[in-house]
XYZ file of C-alpha atoms in Angstrom:
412
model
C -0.203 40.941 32.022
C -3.773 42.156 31.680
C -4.965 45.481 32.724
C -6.337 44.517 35.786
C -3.262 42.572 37.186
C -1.699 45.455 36.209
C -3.709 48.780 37.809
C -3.266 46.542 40.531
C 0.067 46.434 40.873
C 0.028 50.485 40.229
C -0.917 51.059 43.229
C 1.754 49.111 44.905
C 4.536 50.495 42.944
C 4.508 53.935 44.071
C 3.799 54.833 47.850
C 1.650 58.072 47.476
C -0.720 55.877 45.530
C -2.704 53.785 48.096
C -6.410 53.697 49.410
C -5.425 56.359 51.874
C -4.669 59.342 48.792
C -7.826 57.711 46.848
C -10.316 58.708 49.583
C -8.476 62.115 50.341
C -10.259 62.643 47.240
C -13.690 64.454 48.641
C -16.334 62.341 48.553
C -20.062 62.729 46.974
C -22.227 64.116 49.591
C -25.990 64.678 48.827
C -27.579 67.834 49.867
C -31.257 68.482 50.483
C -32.944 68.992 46.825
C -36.024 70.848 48.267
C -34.765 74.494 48.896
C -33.626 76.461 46.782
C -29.946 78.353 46.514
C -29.783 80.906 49.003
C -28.388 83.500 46.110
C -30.803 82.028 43.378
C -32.196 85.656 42.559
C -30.995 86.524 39.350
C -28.662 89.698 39.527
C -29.824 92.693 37.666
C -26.239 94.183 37.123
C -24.868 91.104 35.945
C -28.355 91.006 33.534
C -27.826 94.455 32.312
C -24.141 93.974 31.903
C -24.845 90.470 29.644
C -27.841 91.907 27.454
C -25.728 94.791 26.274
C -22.639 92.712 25.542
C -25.138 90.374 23.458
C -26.899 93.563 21.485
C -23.169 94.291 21.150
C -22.108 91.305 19.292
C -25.926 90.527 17.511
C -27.306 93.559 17.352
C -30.774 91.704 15.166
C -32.796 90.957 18.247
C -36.549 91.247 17.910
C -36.546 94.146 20.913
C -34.819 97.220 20.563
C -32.202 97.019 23.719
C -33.448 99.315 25.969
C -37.832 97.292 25.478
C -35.306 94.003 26.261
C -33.912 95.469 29.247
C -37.182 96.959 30.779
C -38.966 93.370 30.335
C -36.025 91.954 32.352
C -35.990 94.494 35.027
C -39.702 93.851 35.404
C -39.444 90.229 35.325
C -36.973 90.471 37.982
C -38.637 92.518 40.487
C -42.350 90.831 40.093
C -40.479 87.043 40.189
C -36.776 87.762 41.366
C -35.200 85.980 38.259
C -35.921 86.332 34.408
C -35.918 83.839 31.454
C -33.150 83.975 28.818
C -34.678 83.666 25.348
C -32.942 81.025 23.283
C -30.364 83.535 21.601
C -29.573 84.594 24.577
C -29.173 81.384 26.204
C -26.422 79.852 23.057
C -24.934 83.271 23.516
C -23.790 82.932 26.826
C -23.147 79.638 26.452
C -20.573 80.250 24.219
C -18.968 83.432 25.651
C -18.792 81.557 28.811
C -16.382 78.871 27.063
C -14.634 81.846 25.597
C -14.135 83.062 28.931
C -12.661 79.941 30.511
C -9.209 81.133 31.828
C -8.296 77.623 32.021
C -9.177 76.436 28.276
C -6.589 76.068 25.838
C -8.795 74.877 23.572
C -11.080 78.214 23.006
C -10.147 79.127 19.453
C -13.441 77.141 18.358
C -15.900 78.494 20.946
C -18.298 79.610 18.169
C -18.665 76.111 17.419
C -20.548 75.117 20.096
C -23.734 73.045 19.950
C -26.231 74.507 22.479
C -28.974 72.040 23.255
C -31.928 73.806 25.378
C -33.238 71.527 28.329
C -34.716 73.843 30.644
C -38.359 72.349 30.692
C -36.746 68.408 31.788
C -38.003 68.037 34.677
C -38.205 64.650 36.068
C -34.966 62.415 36.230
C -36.514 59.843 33.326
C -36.139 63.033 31.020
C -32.602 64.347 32.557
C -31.466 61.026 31.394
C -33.071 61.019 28.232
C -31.382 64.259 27.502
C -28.372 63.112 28.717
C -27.587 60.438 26.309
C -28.587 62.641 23.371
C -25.733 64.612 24.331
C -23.314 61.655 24.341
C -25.057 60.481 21.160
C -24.910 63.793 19.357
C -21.249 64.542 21.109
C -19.266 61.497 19.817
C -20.782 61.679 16.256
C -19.121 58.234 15.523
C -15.667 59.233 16.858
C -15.952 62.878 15.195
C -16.295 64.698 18.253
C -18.134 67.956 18.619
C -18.625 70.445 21.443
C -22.014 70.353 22.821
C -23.631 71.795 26.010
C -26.617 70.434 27.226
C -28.613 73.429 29.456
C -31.391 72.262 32.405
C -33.483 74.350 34.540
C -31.326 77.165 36.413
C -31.821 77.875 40.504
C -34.336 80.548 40.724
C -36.146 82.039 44.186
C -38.520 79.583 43.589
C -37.013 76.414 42.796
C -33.738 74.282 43.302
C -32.126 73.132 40.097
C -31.784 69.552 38.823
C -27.642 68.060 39.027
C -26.090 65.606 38.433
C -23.565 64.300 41.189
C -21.245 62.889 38.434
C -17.875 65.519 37.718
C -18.134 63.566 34.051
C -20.264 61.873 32.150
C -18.055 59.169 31.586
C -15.937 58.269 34.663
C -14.420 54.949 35.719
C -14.922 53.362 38.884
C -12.619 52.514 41.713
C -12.969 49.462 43.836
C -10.880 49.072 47.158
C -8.995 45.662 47.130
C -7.949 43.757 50.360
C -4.847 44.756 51.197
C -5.069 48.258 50.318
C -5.021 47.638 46.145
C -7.310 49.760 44.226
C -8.722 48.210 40.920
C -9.912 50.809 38.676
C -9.703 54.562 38.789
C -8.464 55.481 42.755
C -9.955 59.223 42.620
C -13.704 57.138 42.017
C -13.283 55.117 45.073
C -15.503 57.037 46.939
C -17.836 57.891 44.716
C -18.053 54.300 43.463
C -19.008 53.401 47.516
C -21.293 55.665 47.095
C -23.267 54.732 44.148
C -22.961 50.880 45.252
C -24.771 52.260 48.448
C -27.406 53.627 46.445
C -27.865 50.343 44.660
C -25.272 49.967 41.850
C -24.347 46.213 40.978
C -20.678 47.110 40.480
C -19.186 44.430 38.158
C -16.226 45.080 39.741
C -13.094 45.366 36.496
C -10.985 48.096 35.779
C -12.791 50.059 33.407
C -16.167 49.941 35.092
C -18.391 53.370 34.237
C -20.182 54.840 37.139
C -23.641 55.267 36.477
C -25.489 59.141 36.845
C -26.424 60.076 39.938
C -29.128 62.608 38.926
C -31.202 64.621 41.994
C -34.215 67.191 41.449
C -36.018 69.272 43.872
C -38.911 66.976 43.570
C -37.323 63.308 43.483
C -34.730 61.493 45.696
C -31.178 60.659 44.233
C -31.977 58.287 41.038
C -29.533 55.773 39.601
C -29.184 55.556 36.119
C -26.306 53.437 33.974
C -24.782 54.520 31.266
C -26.087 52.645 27.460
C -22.582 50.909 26.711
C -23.455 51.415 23.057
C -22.946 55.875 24.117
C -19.246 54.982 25.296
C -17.477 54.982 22.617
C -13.568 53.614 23.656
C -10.165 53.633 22.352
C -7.786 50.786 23.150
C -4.618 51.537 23.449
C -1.662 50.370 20.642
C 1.459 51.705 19.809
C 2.935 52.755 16.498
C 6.083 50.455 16.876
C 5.333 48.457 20.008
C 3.062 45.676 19.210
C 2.996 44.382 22.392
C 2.248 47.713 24.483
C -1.326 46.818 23.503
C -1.117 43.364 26.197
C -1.322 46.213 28.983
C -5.288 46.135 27.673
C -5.396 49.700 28.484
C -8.455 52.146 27.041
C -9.858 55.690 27.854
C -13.349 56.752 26.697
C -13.855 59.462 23.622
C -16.186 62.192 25.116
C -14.626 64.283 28.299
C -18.106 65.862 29.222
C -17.787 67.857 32.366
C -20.989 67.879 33.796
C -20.783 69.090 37.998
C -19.700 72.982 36.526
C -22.138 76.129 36.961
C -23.035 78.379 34.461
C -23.821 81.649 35.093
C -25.151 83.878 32.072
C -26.367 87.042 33.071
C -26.827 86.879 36.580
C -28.941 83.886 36.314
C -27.171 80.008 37.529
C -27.581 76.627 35.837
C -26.216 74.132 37.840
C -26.824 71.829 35.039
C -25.395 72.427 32.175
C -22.373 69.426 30.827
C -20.048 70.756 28.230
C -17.507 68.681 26.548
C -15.220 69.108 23.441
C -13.193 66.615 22.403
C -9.394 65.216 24.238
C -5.927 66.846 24.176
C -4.455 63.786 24.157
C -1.771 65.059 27.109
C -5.101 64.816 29.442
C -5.312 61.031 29.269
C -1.415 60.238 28.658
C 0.255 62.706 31.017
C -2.368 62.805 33.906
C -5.868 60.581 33.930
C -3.430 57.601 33.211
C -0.232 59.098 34.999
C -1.333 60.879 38.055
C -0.092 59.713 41.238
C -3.994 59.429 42.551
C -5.344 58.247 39.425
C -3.739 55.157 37.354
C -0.618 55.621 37.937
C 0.709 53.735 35.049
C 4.460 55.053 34.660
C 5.771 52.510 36.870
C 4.395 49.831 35.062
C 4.757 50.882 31.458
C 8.863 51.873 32.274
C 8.631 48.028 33.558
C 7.123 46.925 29.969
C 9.074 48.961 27.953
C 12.309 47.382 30.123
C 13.481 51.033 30.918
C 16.162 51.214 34.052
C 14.130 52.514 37.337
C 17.234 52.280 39.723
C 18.240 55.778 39.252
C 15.967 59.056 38.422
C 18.838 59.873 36.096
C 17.619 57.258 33.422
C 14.647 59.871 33.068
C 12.860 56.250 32.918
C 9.594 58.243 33.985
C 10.128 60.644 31.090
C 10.661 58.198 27.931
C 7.415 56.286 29.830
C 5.349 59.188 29.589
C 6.770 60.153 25.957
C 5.835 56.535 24.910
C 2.364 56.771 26.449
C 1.439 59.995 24.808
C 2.543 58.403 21.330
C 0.070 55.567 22.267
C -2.691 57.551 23.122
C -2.412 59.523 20.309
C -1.735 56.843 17.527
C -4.589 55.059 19.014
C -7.203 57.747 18.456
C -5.917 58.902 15.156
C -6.030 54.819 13.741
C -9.412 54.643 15.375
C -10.894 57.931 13.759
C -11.624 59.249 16.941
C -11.183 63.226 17.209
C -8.019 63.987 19.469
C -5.617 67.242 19.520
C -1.554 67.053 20.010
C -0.337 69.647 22.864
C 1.855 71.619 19.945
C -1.043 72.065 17.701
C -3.443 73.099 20.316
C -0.659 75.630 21.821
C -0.401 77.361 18.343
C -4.225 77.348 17.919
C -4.768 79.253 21.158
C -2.192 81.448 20.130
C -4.292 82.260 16.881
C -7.583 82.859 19.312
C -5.634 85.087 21.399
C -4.981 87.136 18.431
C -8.206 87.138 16.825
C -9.955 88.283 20.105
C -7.497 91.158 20.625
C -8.291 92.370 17.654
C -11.840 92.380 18.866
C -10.670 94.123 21.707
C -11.206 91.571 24.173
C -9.033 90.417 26.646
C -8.229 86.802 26.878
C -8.148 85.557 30.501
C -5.985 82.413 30.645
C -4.696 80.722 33.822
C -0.908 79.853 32.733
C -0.937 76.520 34.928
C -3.654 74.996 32.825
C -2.703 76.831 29.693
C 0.874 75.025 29.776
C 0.597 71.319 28.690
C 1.580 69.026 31.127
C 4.497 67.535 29.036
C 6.760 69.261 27.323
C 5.869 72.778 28.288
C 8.667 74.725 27.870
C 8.931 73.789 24.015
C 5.241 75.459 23.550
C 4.538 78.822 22.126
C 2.001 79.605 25.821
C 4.943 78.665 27.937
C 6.670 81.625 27.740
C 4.548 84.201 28.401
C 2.378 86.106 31.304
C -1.757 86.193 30.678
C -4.403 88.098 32.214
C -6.323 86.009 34.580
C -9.707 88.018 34.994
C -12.794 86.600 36.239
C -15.176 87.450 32.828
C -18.603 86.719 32.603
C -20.123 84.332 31.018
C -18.241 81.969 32.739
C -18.270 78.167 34.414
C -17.765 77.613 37.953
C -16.548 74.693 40.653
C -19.407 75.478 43.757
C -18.547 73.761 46.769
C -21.863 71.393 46.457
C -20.183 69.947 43.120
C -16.963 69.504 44.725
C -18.218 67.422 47.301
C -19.687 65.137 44.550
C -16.678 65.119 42.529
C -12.896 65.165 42.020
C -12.637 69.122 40.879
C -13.529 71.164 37.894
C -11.934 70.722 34.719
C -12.095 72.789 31.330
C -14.882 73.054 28.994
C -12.589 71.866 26.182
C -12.334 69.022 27.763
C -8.606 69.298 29.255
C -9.426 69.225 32.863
């Protein structure tokens, strides 16, 4: 059976997966590019409060603290925003990943690659920019964490976005009789794009092209270099025939419909990735009722017993999956992290920043693998949820383009 034939079938096997949950996924709504955000002044508290938690940490700054914080205050009330100088800007950038409640993956936040875009302007050089970030982010399968940063929303100006909640994303194509070939949470979107001119080739593992608007251009169309998608196939360790399913997931989860706001200031433009936990493509992109939806089908491959929930058929499935997805990305030297490792290593960041004296906010429901939770060092524990900036956020424009926010490690 070939992947096709059988994301096809997914969809018939389990009755909360169906055309109807695909588009109760929102769909991608343009909104007008030529104003900008109604709260696009930059904040002077939220400045203030940022420049002296940077002097804090890197106290070597060309201006003494107080001659930094004058020239902001001035810039603000002549202009109603300010520019953040490059320290600044990799700075935040980095506390805001450290300040992701709903990262696991935080412990190497000081690793971050911060690529400056703020002077693209056009969507030629958005796109340009964009595909240096997959280049430099998949380093042939060595992944690294790399945020690409565009223009933020000032008085003045609306900021360029990309209508895309990924770089990488598969499309979803509506079949006749209510079948859904490819990713169902895309089936929207995918309409969408076709309406805006995409030639979609129609298979399972289709990637949507960018959808990238600017205050000065109309919605432009732009597919993905297949040679920047780097893919895993999916084997198993003692299967060899799990590998006739034909299924794959891409290397580089780069989350690209998030805000940042450093200091007061928004860039609506600013993809992040880091590389998989490899329970995000085996226990939910691949699993989840309104995505793949593959447990049915894999149970039926691996012959498991589906006439009573008692086998814990859906359990062993999943188990089985997660060793695929794993052994696959490990045998293809692609970078991937194991739940139990990454559980410990958030753990150690916890640690290290309390003895900084910082609190770690952490959102236990993302925290908490999706498999296997309760045999994790974060299950059993409370965390401190606090909204700290630096920080990424889900705005109701991006939303409507999108499926939902994820986390900057790459877990959402």
């Amino acid at each position: 059976m070939n992947s096709e034939t059988l994301l096809a079938r997914a969809s018939t096997l389990d009755p909360t997966h169906s055309a109807a949950t695909a588009s109760a996924a929102t769909s991608p709504r343009p909104l007008p590019a030529t104003q900008p955000e109604q709260n696009a002044a930059a904040d002077w508290d939220e400045a203030e409060e940022f420049v002296r938690l940077h002097y804090s940490e890197h106290s070597d700054q060309p201006l003494p603290l107080q001659a930094r914080l004058h020239q902001i205050r001035t810039q603000i009330d002549q202009t109603g925003t300010y520019t953040h100088t490059d320290d600044e800007l990799a700075f935040g950038a980095r506390v805001a990943w450290r300040n992701s409640s709903r990262c696991i993956g935080r412990l190497y936040w000081k690793s971050l690659r911060v690529l400056d875009r703020r002077d693209a302007t056009t969507p030629e050089q958005i796109r340009q920019h964009l595909c240096e970030h997959l280049h430099q982010a998949t380093n042939g399968g060595r992944i690294r964490p790399v945020i690409s940063i565009f223009a933020p929303d000032t008085p003045e100006s609306r900021a360029p976005r990309v209508w895309n909640d990924q770089l990488i994303r598969y499309a979803g194509y509506r079949q006749d009789g209510g079948n859904i070939v490819g990713d169902p949470t895309y089936v929207d979107f995918t309409d969408t794009v076709r309406r805006l001119g995409w030639q979609a080739p129609g298979g399972a593992w289709d990637v949507l092209p960018w959808v990238v608007e600017t205050s000065q251009d109309k919605p432009q169309l732009f597919d993905v270099p297949p040679d920047l998608v780097l893919e895993v196939h999916l084997t198993h360790p003692d299967r060899p025939h799990f590998a006739d399913l034909g299924l794959r997931w891409h290397a580089v989860p780069a989350i690209s419909n998030m805000r940042l706001r450093i200091g007061g200031i928004d860039y609506p433009l600013a993809p992040f990735n880091g590389w998989y936990m490899g329970t995000e493509i085996g226990a939910r992109n691949l699993v989840d009722a309104d995505r793949y939806n593959l447990l049915p089908a894999i149970a039926e491959h691996l012959g498991l017993d589906t006439s009573s929930e008692t086998t814990l058929w859906r359990d062993r499935a999943l188990v089985e999956l997660n060793v695929a997805v794993l052994h696959s990305f490990n045998t293809g030297g692609v970078k991937i992290s194991d739940h139990h490792t990454e559980s410990r290593h958030f753990l150690t960041h916890m640690a290290k920043e309390e003895r900084h004296g910082r609190t770690v906010p952490a959102d236990w429901s993302w925290i908490v693998p999706p498999i296997s939770g309760g045999i994790t060092p974060v299950f059993h524990r409370y965390y401190d949820d606090a909204d700290q900036r630096p920080n990424f956020y889900l705005d109701d424009d991006a939303k409507s383009r999108g499926k939902g926010g994820g986390c900057p490690f790459g877990h959402g």
